[in-house]
PDB file of C-alpha atoms in Angstrom:
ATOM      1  CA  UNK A   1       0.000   0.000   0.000  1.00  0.00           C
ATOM      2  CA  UNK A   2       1.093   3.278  -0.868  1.00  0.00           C
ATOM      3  CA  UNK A   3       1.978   6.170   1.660  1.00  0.00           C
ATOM      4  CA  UNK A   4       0.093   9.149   1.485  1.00  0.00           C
ATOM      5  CA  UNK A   5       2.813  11.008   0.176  1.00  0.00           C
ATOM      6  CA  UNK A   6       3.814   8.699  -2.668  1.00  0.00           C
ATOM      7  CA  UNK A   7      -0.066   8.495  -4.021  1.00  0.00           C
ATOM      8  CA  UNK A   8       0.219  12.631  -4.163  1.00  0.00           C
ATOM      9  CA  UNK A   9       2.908  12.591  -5.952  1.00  0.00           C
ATOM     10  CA  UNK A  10       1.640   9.601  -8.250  1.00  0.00           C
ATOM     11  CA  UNK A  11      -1.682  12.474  -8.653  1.00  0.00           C
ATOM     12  CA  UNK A  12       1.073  14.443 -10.362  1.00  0.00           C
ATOM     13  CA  UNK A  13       2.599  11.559 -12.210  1.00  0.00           C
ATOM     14  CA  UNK A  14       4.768  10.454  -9.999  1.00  0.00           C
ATOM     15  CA  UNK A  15       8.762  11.965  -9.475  1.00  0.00           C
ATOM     16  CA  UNK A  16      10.480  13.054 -11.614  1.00  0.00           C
ATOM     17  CA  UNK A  17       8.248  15.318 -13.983  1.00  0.00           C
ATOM     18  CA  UNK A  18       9.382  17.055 -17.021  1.00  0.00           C
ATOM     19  CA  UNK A  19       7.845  20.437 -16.979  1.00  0.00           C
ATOM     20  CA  UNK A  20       7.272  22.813 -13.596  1.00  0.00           C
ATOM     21  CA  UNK A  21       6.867  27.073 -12.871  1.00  0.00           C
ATOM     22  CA  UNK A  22       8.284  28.808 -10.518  1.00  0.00           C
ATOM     23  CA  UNK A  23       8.200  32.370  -9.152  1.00  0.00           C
ATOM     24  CA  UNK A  24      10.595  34.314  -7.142  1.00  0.00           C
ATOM     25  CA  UNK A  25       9.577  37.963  -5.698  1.00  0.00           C
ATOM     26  CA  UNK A  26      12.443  39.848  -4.211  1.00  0.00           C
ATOM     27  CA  UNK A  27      11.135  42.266  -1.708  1.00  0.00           C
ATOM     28  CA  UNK A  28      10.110  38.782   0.738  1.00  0.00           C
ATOM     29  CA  UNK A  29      12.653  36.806  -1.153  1.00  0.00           C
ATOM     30  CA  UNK A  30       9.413  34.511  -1.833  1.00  0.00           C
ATOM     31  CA  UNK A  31       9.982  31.079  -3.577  1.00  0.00           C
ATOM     32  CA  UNK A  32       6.398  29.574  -5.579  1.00  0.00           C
ATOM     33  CA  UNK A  33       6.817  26.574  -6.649  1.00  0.00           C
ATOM     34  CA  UNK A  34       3.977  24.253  -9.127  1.00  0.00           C
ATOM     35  CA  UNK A  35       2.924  20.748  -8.222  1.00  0.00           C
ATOM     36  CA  UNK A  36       5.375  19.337 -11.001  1.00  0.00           C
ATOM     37  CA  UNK A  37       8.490  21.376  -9.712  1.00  0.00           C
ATOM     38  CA  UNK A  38       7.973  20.146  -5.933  1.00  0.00           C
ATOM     39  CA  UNK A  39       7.864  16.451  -7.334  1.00  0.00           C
ATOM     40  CA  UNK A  40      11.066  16.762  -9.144  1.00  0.00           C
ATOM     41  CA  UNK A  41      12.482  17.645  -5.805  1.00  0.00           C
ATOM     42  CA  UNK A  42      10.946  14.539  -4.491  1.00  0.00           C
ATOM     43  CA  UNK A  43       7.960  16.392  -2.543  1.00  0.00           C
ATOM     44  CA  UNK A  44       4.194  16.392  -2.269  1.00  0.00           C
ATOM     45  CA  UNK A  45       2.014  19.225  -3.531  1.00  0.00           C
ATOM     46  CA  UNK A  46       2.206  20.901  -0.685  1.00  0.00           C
ATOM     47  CA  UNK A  47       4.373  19.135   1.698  1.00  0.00           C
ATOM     48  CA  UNK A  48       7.129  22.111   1.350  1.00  0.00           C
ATOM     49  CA  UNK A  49       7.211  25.705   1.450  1.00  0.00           C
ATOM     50  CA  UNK A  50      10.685  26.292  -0.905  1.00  0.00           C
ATOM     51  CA  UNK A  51      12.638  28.575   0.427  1.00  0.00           C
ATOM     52  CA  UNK A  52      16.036  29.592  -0.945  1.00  0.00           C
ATOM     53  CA  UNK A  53      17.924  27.388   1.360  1.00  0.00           C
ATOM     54  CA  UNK A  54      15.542  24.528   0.967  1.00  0.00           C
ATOM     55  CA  UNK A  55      16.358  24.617  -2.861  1.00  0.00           C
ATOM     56  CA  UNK A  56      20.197  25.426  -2.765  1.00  0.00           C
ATOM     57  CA  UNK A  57      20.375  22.055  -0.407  1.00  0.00           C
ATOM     58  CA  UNK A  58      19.028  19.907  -3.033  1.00  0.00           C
ATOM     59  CA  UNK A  59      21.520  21.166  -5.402  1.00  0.00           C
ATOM     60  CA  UNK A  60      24.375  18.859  -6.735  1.00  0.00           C
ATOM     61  CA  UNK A  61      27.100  19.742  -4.299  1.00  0.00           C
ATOM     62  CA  UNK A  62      29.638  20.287  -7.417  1.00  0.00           C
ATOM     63  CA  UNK A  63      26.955  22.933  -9.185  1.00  0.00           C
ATOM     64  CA  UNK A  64      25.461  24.519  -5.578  1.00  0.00           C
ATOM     65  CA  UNK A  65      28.320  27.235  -5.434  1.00  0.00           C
ATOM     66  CA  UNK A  66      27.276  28.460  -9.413  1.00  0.00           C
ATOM     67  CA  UNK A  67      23.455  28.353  -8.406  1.00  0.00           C
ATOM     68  CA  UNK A  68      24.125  29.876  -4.801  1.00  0.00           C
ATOM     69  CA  UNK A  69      26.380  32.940  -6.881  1.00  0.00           C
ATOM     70  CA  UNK A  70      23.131  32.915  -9.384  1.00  0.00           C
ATOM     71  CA  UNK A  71      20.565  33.529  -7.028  1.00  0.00           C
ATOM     72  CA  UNK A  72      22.453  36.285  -5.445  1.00  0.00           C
ATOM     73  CA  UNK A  73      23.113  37.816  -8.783  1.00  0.00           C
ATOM     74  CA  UNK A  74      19.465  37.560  -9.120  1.00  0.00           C
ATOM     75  CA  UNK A  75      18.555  39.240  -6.300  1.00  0.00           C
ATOM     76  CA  UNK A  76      20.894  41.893  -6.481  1.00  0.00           C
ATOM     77  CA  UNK A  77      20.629  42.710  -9.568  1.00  0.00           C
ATOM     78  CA  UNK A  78      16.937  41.831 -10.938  1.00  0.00           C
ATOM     79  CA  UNK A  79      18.693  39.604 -13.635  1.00  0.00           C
ATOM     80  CA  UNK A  80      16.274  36.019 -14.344  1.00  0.00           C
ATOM     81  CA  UNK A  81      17.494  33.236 -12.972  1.00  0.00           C
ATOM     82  CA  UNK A  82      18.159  31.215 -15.608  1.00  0.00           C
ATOM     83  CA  UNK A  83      20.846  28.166 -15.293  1.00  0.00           C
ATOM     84  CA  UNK A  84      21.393  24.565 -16.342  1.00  0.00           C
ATOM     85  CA  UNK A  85      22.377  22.200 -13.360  1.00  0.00           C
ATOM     86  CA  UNK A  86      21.856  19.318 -11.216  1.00  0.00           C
ATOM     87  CA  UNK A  87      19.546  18.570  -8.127  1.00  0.00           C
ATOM     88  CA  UNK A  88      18.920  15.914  -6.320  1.00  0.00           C
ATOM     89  CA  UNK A  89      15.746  14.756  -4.919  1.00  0.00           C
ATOM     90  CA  UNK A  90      14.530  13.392  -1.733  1.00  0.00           C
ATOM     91  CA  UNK A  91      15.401   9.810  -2.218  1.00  0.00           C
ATOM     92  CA  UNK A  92      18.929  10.861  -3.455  1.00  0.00           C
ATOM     93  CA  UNK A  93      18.218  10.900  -7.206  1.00  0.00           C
ATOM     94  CA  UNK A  94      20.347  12.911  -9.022  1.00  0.00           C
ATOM     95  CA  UNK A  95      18.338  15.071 -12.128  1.00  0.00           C
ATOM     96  CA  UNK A  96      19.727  17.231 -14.576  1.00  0.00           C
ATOM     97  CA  UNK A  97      17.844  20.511 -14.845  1.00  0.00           C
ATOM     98  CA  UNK A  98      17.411  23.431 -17.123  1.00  0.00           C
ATOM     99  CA  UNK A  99      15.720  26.417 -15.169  1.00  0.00           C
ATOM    100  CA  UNK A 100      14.086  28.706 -17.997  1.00  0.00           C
ATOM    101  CA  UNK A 101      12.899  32.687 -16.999  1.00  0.00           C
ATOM    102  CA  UNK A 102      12.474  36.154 -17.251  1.00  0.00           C
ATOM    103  CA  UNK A 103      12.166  39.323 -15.160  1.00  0.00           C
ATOM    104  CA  UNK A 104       8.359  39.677 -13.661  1.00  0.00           C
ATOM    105  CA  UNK A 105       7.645  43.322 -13.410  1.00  0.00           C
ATOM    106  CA  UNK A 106       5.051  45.420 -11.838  1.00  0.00           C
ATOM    107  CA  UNK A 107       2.303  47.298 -13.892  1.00  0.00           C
ATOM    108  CA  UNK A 108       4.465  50.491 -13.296  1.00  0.00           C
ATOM    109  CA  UNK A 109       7.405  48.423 -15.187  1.00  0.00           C
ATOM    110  CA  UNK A 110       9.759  47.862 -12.096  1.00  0.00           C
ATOM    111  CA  UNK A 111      11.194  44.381 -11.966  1.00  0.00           C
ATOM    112  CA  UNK A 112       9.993  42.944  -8.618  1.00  0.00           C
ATOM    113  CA  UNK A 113      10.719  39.354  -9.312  1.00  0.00           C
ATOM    114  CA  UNK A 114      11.684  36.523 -11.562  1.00  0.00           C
ATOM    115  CA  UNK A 115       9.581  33.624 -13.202  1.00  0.00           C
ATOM    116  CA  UNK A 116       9.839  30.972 -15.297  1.00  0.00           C
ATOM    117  CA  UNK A 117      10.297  27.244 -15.469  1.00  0.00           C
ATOM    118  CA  UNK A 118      12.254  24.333 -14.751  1.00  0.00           C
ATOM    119  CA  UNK A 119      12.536  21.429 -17.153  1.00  0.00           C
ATOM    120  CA  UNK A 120      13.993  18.316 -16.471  1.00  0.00           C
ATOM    121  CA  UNK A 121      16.300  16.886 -18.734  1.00  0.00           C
ATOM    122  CA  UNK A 122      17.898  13.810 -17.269  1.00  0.00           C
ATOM    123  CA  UNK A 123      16.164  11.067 -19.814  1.00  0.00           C
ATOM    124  CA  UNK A 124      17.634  13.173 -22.672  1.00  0.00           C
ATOM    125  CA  UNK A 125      21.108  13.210 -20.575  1.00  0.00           C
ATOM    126  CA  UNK A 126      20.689   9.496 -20.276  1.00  0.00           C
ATOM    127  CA  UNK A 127      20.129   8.857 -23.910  1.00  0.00           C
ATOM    128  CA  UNK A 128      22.645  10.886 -24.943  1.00  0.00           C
ATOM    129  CA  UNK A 129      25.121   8.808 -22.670  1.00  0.00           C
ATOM    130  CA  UNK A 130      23.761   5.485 -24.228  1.00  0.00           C
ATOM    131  CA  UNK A 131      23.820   6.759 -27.367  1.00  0.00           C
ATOM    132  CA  UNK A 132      27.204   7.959 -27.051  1.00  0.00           C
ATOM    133  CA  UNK A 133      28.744   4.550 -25.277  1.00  0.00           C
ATOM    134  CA  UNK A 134      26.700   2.644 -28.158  1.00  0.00           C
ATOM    135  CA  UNK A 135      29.085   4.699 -30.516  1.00  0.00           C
ATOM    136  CA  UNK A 136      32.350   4.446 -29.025  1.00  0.00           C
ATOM    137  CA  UNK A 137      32.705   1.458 -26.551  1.00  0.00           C
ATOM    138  CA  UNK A 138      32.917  -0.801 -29.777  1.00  0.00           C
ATOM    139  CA  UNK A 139      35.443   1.379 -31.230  1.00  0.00           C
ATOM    140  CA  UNK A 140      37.322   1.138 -27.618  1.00  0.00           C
ATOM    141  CA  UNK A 141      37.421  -2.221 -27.545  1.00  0.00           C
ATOM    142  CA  UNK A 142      38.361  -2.458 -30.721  1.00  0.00           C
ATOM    143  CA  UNK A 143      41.488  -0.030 -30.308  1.00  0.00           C
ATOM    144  CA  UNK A 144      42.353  -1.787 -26.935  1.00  0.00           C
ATOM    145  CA  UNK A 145      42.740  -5.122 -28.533  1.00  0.00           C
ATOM    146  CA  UNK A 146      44.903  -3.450 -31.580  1.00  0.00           C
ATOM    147  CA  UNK A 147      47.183  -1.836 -28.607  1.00  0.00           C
ATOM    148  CA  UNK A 148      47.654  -5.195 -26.554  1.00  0.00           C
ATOM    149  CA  UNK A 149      48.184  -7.112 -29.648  1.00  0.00           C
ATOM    150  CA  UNK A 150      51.227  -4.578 -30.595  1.00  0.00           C
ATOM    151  CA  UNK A 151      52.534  -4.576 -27.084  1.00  0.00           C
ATOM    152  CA  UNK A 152      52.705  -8.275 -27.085  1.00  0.00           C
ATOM    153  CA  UNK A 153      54.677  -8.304 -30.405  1.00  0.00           C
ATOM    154  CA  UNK A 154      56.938  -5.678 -29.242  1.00  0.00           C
ATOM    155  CA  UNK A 155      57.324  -8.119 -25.815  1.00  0.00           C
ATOM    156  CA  UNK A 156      58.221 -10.971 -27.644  1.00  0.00           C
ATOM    157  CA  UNK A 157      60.827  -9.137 -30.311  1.00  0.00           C
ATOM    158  CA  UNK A 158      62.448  -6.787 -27.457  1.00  0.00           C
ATOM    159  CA  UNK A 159      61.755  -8.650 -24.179  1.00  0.00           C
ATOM    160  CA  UNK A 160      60.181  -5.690 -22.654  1.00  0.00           C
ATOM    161  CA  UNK A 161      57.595  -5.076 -20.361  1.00  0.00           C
ATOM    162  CA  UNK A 162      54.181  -4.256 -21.287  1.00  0.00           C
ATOM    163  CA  UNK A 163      54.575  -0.911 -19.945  1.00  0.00           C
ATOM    164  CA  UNK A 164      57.972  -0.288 -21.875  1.00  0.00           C
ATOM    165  CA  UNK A 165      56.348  -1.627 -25.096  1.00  0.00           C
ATOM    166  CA  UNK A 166      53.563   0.461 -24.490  1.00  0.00           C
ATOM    167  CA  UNK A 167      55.958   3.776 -24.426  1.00  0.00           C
ATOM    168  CA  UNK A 168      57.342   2.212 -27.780  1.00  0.00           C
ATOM    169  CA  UNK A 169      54.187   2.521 -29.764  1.00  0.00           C
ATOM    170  CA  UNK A 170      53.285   6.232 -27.864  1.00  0.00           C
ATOM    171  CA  UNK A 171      56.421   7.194 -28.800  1.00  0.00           C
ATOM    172  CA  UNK A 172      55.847   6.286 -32.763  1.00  0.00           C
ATOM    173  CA  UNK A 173      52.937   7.184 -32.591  1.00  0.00           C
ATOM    174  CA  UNK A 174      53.826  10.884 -31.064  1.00  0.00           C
ATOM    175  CA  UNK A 175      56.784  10.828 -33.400  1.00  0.00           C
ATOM    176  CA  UNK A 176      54.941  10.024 -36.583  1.00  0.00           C
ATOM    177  CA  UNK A 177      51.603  12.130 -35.757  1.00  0.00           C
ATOM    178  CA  UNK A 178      50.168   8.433 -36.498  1.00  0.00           C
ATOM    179  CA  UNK A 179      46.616   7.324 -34.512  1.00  0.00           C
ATOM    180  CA  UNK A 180      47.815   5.209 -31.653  1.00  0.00           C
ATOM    181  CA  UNK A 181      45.419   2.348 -32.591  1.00  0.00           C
ATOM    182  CA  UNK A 182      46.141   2.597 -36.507  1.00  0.00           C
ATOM    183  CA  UNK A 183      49.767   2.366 -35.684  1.00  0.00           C
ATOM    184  CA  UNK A 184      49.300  -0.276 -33.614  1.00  0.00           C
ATOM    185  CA  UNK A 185      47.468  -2.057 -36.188  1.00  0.00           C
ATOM    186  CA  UNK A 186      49.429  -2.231 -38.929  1.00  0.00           C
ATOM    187  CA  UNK A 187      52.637  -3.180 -36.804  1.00  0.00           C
ATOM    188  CA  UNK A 188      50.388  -6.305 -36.124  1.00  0.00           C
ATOM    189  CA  UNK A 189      49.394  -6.633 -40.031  1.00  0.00           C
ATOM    190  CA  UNK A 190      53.698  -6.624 -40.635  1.00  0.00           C
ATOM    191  CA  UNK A 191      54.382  -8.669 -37.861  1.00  0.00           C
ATOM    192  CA  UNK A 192      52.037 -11.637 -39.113  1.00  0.00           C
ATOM    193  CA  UNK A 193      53.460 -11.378 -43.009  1.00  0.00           C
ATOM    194  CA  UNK A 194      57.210 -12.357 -41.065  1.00  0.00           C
ATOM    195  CA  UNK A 195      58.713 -15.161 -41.119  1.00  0.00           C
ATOM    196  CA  UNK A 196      59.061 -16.208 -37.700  1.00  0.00           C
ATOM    197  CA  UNK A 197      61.360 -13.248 -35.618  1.00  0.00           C
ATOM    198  CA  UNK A 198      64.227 -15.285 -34.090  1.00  0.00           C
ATOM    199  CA  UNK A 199      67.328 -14.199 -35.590  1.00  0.00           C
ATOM    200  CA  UNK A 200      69.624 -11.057 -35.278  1.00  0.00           C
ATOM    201  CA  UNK A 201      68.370 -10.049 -38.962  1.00  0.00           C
ATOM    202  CA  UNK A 202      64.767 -10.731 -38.301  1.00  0.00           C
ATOM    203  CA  UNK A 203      65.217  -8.420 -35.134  1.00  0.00           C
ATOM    204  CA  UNK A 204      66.971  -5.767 -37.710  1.00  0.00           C
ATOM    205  CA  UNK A 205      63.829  -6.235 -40.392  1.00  0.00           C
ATOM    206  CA  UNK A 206      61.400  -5.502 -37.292  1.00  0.00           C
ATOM    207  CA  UNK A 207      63.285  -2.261 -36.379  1.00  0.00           C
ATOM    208  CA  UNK A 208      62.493  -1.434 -39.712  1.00  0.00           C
ATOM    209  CA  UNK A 209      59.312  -2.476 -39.750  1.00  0.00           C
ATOM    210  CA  UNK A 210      58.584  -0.308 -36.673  1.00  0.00           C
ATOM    211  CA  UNK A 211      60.263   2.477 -37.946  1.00  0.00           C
ATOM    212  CA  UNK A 212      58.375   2.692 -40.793  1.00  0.00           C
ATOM    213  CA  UNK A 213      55.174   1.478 -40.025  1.00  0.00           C
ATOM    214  CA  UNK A 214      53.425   5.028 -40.322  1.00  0.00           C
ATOM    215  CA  UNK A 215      53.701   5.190 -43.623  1.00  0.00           C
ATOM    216  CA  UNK A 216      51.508   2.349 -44.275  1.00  0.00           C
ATOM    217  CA  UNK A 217      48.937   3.999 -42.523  1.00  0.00           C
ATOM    218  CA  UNK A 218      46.233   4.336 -44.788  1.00  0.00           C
TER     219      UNK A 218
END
């Protein structure tokens, strides 16, 4: 069974929503806040009366000290308070806001407040992420495996360490303005056309083969 709280925020859609309003007025330093806004921090319509230390403690510790420096700015100055951050709700979910608004002014035309809205963001952040690991974890893997295979030839033909072989191919690759991973791969492509690498000569062709290995690049 649900608590009382949970089934008001469910009456809202449940936490966390997509679209809210808020409303600042300076002279009382008053915070509104809509139904939607309150369940993105994780409350009940109702359950809260924001205040500006009630909403700079749900801010993402690493953006607070930008938002904190906004609001003042806002409240010295009469500037919207307009930003693109992080909060985190009740039940320590993190969401990735974008807090849209403009100056609200008096019939006389003096700016008395700010208004706007807040619109959360985080699936978007979240499919960008997946979209963007779809995209390059393959290609990651793929350049990993090019690396260790090029470390372990280097290994076996110099009787280094990983680590040393690994400063090998940075350094011909730094050397050469040559990919890392391309280099890497077409050392592998010489080494298997070899004859087997056992004599002084066959060390001799591999320096060579090292040395030049950029240029095959294609």
């Amino acid at each position: 069974m649900q608590s009382p709280r949970h089934e008001a925020l469910d009456a809202v859609g449940g936490a966390p929503q997509s679209f809210g309003s808020f409303r600042l007025t300076f002279d009382e330093e008053r915070w509104y806040w809509s139904d939607e806004v309150a369940a993105m921090h994780g409350y009940a319509p109702g359950e809260v009366v924001p205040t500006t230390d009630l909403i700079l403690s749900h801010k993402h510790p690493d953006d607070a000290p930008a938002v904190r420096e906004q609001v003042r700015r806002t409240m010295d100055s009469g500037e919207p308070f307009s930003s693109r951050h992080r909060i985190i709700d009740t039940a320590g979910t993190v969401h990735h806001i974008i807090v849209i608004a403009d100056r609200m002014e008096s019939e006389d035309g003096a700016v008395i407040g700010t208004e706007g809205y807040y619109i959360d963001i985080t699936d978007t952040v979240r499919s960008e992420i997946r979209q963007s690991l779809a995209e390059t974890v393959p290609d990651m893997i793929a350049a990993r495996e090019d690396i260790d295979r090029a470390k372990g030839v280097l290994m076996f033909v110099y009787g280094v360490s990983a680590d040393r072989a690994f400063d090998i191919l940075r350094w011909r690759s730094q050397e050469t303005n040559v990919k890392l991973r391309l280099l890497a791969a077409q050392l592998v492509d010489d080494f298997a056309a070899q004859e087997p690498l056992l004599s002084r000569s066959a060390r001799e062709r591999f320096d060579h083969l090292l040395l030049t290995a950029h240029r095959r690049v294609h």
